[in-house]
C-alpha positions as YAML, in Angstrom:
chain: A
units: angstrom
residues:
- id: 1
  name: ALA
  ca: [0.00, 0.00, 0.00]
- id: 2
  name: ARG
  ca: [1.13, 3.54, -0.67]
- id: 3
  name: ILE
  ca: [0.41, 5.57, 2.46]
- id: 4
  name: LYS
  ca: [1.15, 9.02, 3.89]
- id: 5
  name: MET
  ca: [1.11, 8.64, 7.66]
- id: 6
  name: PRO
  ca: [-0.25, 11.09, 10.22]
- id: 7
  name: ARG
  ca: [1.94, 12.25, 13.09]
- id: 8
  name: GLY
  ca: [1.67, 13.34, 16.70]
- id: 9
  name: LYS
  ca: [1.73, 11.86, 20.18]
- id: 10
  name: GLY
  ca: [-0.92, 9.19, 20.66]
- id: 11
  name: ILE
  ca: [-1.48, 8.61, 16.92]
- id: 12
  name: TRP
  ca: [-1.22, 4.95, 15.78]
- id: 13
  name: PRO
  ca: [-1.75, 4.18, 12.07]
- id: 14
  name: ALA
  ca: [-1.53, 0.60, 10.83]
- id: 15
  name: PHE
  ca: [-1.73, -1.54, 7.67]
- id: 16
  name: TRP
  ca: [-2.04, -5.16, 8.77]
- id: 17
  name: MET
  ca: [-3.59, -8.59, 8.28]
- id: 18
  name: LEU
  ca: [-5.42, -11.14, 10.41]
- id: 19
  name: GLY
  ca: [-6.02, -14.83, 9.77]
- id: 20
  name: ASP
  ca: [-9.49, -15.33, 8.33]
- id: 21
  name: ASP
  ca: [-10.15, -18.01, 10.97]
- id: 22
  name: ILE
  ca: [-10.19, -15.39, 13.75]
- id: 23
  name: THR
  ca: [-13.80, -16.19, 14.71]
- id: 24
  name: SER
  ca: [-13.00, -19.87, 15.31]
- id: 25
  name: ALA
  ca: [-9.28, -19.86, 16.22]
- id: 26
  name: HIS
  ca: [-9.30, -16.45, 17.94]
- id: 27
  name: TRP
  ca: [-6.36, -14.07, 18.33]
- id: 28
  name: PRO
  ca: [-3.43, -14.66, 18.39]
- id: 29
  name: THR
  ca: [-3.85, -18.27, 17.17]
- id: 30
  name: CYS
  ca: [-5.28, -16.97, 13.88]
- id: 31
  name: GLY
  ca: [-2.06, -15.03, 13.25]
- id: 32
  name: GLU
  ca: [-1.42, -11.34, 12.68]
- id: 33
  name: ILE
  ca: [0.99, -9.72, 10.22]
- id: 34
  name: ASP
  ca: [1.61, -6.02, 10.84]
- id: 35
  name: ILE
  ca: [2.83, -4.84, 7.45]
- id: 36
  name: VAL
  ca: [3.42, -1.45, 9.05]
- id: 37
  name: GLU
  ca: [2.60, 0.20, 12.34]
- id: 38
  name: ASN
  ca: [3.81, 3.70, 13.09]
- id: 39
  name: LEU
  ca: [3.76, 5.70, 16.29]
- id: 40
  name: GLY
  ca: [2.99, 9.33, 15.60]
- id: 41
  name: SER
  ca: [5.54, 10.33, 18.23]
- id: 42
  name: GLU
  ca: [8.22, 8.42, 16.24]
- id: 43
  name: PRO
  ca: [7.48, 9.77, 12.75]
- id: 44
  name: SER
  ca: [10.62, 8.30, 11.13]
- id: 45
  name: ILE
  ca: [10.16, 4.69, 12.30]
- id: 46
  name: ALA
  ca: [7.98, 1.97, 10.76]
- id: 47
  name: HIS
  ca: [7.46, -1.36, 12.53]
- id: 48
  name: GLY
  ca: [6.80, -4.71, 10.84]
- id: 49
  name: THR
  ca: [5.74, -7.47, 13.22]
- id: 50
  name: ILE
  ca: [4.22, -10.95, 13.36]
- id: 51
  name: HIS
  ca: [2.01, -12.16, 16.21]
- id: 52
  name: GLY
  ca: [0.94, -15.71, 16.94]
- id: 53
  name: PRO
  ca: [0.43, -18.12, 19.84]
- id: 54
  name: GLY
  ca: [3.32, -17.64, 22.27]
- id: 55
  name: TYR
  ca: [4.62, -14.47, 20.59]
- id: 56
  name: SER
  ca: [1.91, -11.81, 20.67]
- id: 57
  name: GLY
  ca: [1.34, -8.33, 22.04]
- id: 58
  name: ASP
  ca: [4.55, -7.01, 23.61]
- id: 59
  name: HIS
  ca: [6.23, -10.28, 22.59]
- id: 60
  name: GLY
  ca: [5.48, -10.03, 18.86]
- id: 61
  name: ILE
  ca: [8.47, -10.65, 16.61]
- id: 62
  name: GLY
  ca: [9.27, -7.45, 14.78]
- id: 63
  name: SER
  ca: [11.82, -5.12, 13.32]
- id: 64
  name: PRO
  ca: [11.91, -1.35, 12.85]
- id: 65
  name: PHE
  ca: [12.77, 0.51, 9.65]
- id: 66
  name: THR
  ca: [14.07, 4.05, 10.13]
- id: 67
  name: LEU
  ca: [14.06, 6.74, 7.44]
- id: 68
  name: SER
  ca: [17.32, 8.60, 6.96]
- id: 69
  name: SER
  ca: [18.10, 12.32, 7.13]
- id: 70
  name: ASN
  ca: [15.31, 13.30, 9.54]
- id: 71
  name: GLN
  ca: [12.64, 12.35, 7.01]
- id: 72
  name: ARG
  ca: [9.19, 11.49, 8.37]
- id: 73
  name: PHE
  ca: [6.56, 9.10, 7.08]
- id: 74
  name: SER
  ca: [4.13, 12.03, 7.37]
- id: 75
  name: ASP
  ca: [6.12, 14.17, 4.88]
- id: 76
  name: SER
  ca: [5.28, 12.14, 1.76]
- id: 77
  name: PHE
  ca: [3.79, 8.88, 0.54]
- id: 78
  name: HIS
  ca: [5.73, 5.65, 1.14]
- id: 79
  name: VAL
  ca: [5.12, 2.10, -0.07]
- id: 80
  name: PHE
  ca: [4.78, -0.58, 2.63]
- id: 81
  name: ALA
  ca: [4.72, -4.23, 1.56]
- id: 82
  name: VAL
  ca: [5.22, -7.84, 2.50]
- id: 83
  name: GLU
  ca: [6.07, -10.80, 0.34]
- id: 84
  name: TRP
  ca: [4.36, -13.69, 2.04]
- id: 85
  name: GLU
  ca: [5.12, -17.32, 1.38]
- id: 86
  name: PRO
  ca: [4.12, -20.34, 3.47]
- id: 87
  name: GLN
  ca: [7.48, -20.46, 5.31]
- id: 88
  name: GLU
  ca: [8.74, -16.87, 4.98]
- id: 89
  name: ILE
  ca: [7.47, -13.29, 5.31]
- id: 90
  name: ARG
  ca: [9.60, -10.42, 3.95]
- id: 91
  name: PHE
  ca: [8.97, -6.79, 4.99]
- id: 92
  name: TYR
  ca: [9.66, -3.79, 2.72]
- id: 93
  name: VAL
  ca: [9.54, -0.01, 2.85]
- id: 94
  name: ASP
  ca: [9.90, 1.77, -0.51]
- id: 95
  name: ASN
  ca: [11.21, -1.48, -2.07]
- id: 96
  name: ASN
  ca: [13.90, -1.82, 0.63]
- id: 97
  name: LEU
  ca: [13.88, -5.24, 2.29]
- id: 98
  name: TYR
  ca: [14.42, -4.66, 6.01]
- id: 99
  name: ALA
  ca: [13.25, -7.85, 7.74]
- id: 100
  name: THR
  ca: [12.58, -11.51, 7.00]
- id: 101
  name: ARG
  ca: [10.67, -13.83, 9.32]
- id: 102
  name: ARG
  ca: [10.74, -17.63, 9.23]
- id: 103
  name: PRO
  ca: [9.56, -20.41, 11.56]
- id: 104
  name: SER
  ca: [13.11, -20.58, 12.95]
- id: 105
  name: ASP
  ca: [12.63, -17.05, 14.38]
- id: 106
  name: LEU
  ca: [9.86, -18.20, 16.72]
- id: 107
  name: PRO
  ca: [10.32, -19.06, 20.39]
- id: 108
  name: GLN
  ca: [10.92, -22.76, 20.97]
- id: 109
  name: GLY
  ca: [7.67, -24.69, 20.72]
- id: 110
  name: ALA
  ca: [5.72, -21.77, 19.19]
- id: 111
  name: LYS
  ca: [3.58, -22.43, 16.12]
- id: 112
  name: TRP
  ca: [3.99, -20.76, 12.72]
- id: 113
  name: VAL
  ca: [0.41, -19.75, 11.77]
- id: 114
  name: TYR
  ca: [0.86, -18.08, 8.36]
- id: 115
  name: ASP
  ca: [-0.16, -20.97, 6.11]
- id: 116
  name: HIS
  ca: [-3.82, -20.07, 5.59]
- id: 117
  name: PRO
  ca: [-5.82, -17.10, 4.15]
- id: 118
  name: PHE
  ca: [-5.67, -13.68, 5.82]
- id: 119
  name: PHE
  ca: [-7.63, -10.46, 5.32]
- id: 120
  name: ILE
  ca: [-6.32, -6.88, 5.17]
- id: 121
  name: LEU
  ca: [-7.07, -4.06, 7.61]
- id: 122
  name: LEU
  ca: [-6.13, -0.39, 7.54]
- id: 123
  name: ASN
  ca: [-6.84, 1.76, 10.56]
- id: 124
  name: LEU
  ca: [-5.91, 4.89, 12.43]
- id: 125
  name: ALA
  ca: [-6.15, 4.49, 16.21]
- id: 126
  name: ILE
  ca: [-5.93, 7.24, 18.80]
- id: 127
  name: GLY
  ca: [-4.30, 6.34, 22.10]
- id: 128
  name: GLY
  ca: [-3.61, 2.92, 23.53]
- id: 129
  name: ASN
  ca: [-0.93, 1.22, 25.58]
- id: 130
  name: TRP
  ca: [1.77, 1.43, 22.92]
- id: 131
  name: PRO
  ca: [1.42, 5.00, 21.57]
- id: 132
  name: GLY
  ca: [0.12, 6.53, 24.78]
- id: 133
  name: ASN
  ca: [-2.52, 9.23, 24.78]
- id: 134
  name: PRO
  ca: [-2.49, 12.40, 22.70]
- id: 135
  name: ASP
  ca: [-1.39, 15.54, 24.50]
- id: 136
  name: GLU
  ca: [-1.62, 19.30, 23.93]
- id: 137
  name: THR
  ca: [0.96, 19.06, 21.10]
- id: 138
  name: THR
  ca: [-1.14, 16.61, 19.06]
- id: 139
  name: GLU
  ca: [-2.95, 18.31, 16.20]
- id: 140
  name: PHE
  ca: [-6.44, 17.26, 15.12]
- id: 141
  name: PRO
  ca: [-7.94, 16.22, 12.82]
- id: 142
  name: GLN
  ca: [-5.49, 13.51, 11.74]
- id: 143
  name: LYS
  ca: [-5.52, 11.67, 8.41]
- id: 144
  name: MET
  ca: [-3.90, 8.49, 7.18]
- id: 145
  name: LEU
  ca: [-3.91, 9.00, 3.42]
- id: 146
  name: VAL
  ca: [-4.02, 5.80, 1.38]
- id: 147
  name: ASP
  ca: [-3.23, 6.18, -2.32]
- id: 148
  name: TYR
  ca: [-3.66, 2.49, -3.12]
- id: 149
  name: VAL
  ca: [-3.64, -1.05, -1.79]
- id: 150
  name: ARG
  ca: [-2.45, -3.77, -4.17]
- id: 151
  name: VAL
  ca: [-2.38, -7.53, -3.80]
- id: 152
  name: TYR
  ca: [-0.43, -9.76, -6.18]
- id: 153
  name: ARG
  ca: [-0.30, -13.54, -6.42]
- id: 154
  name: ARG
  ca: [2.62, -15.49, -7.90]
- id: 155
  name: LYS
  ca: [1.79, -17.79, -10.78]
...
């Protein structure tokens, strides 16, 4: 997806996926792939994370990508992507590979749950445990501008 992020304390935009069996398997057993999460108070850092049984919430397995030269994800549009295969998930920002996740990255005994269909979500949350609450410096209204979302399948 090509997205221009909002910014400010307490702002939490995300482009992510959940396993389509969430109603029967429940979270985190259904699996979650955070293609990008951004904290408005850290406007130069994008986070890509996977969550599953035994590695969810604060224990999700993730990596940050940091823009160079004091750039911010709120200054212009950026492309956030994953290449997802049954045994590997690769995370990209602007065509730059910055993280790869495989079953071998999981805690011992944890289950890899990325071998079934998922659905896409885009959202802009305000507040929460991770970003904290907005304060007097946070400007409103906020917008997460989405130019496009594309899904490709290998032949």
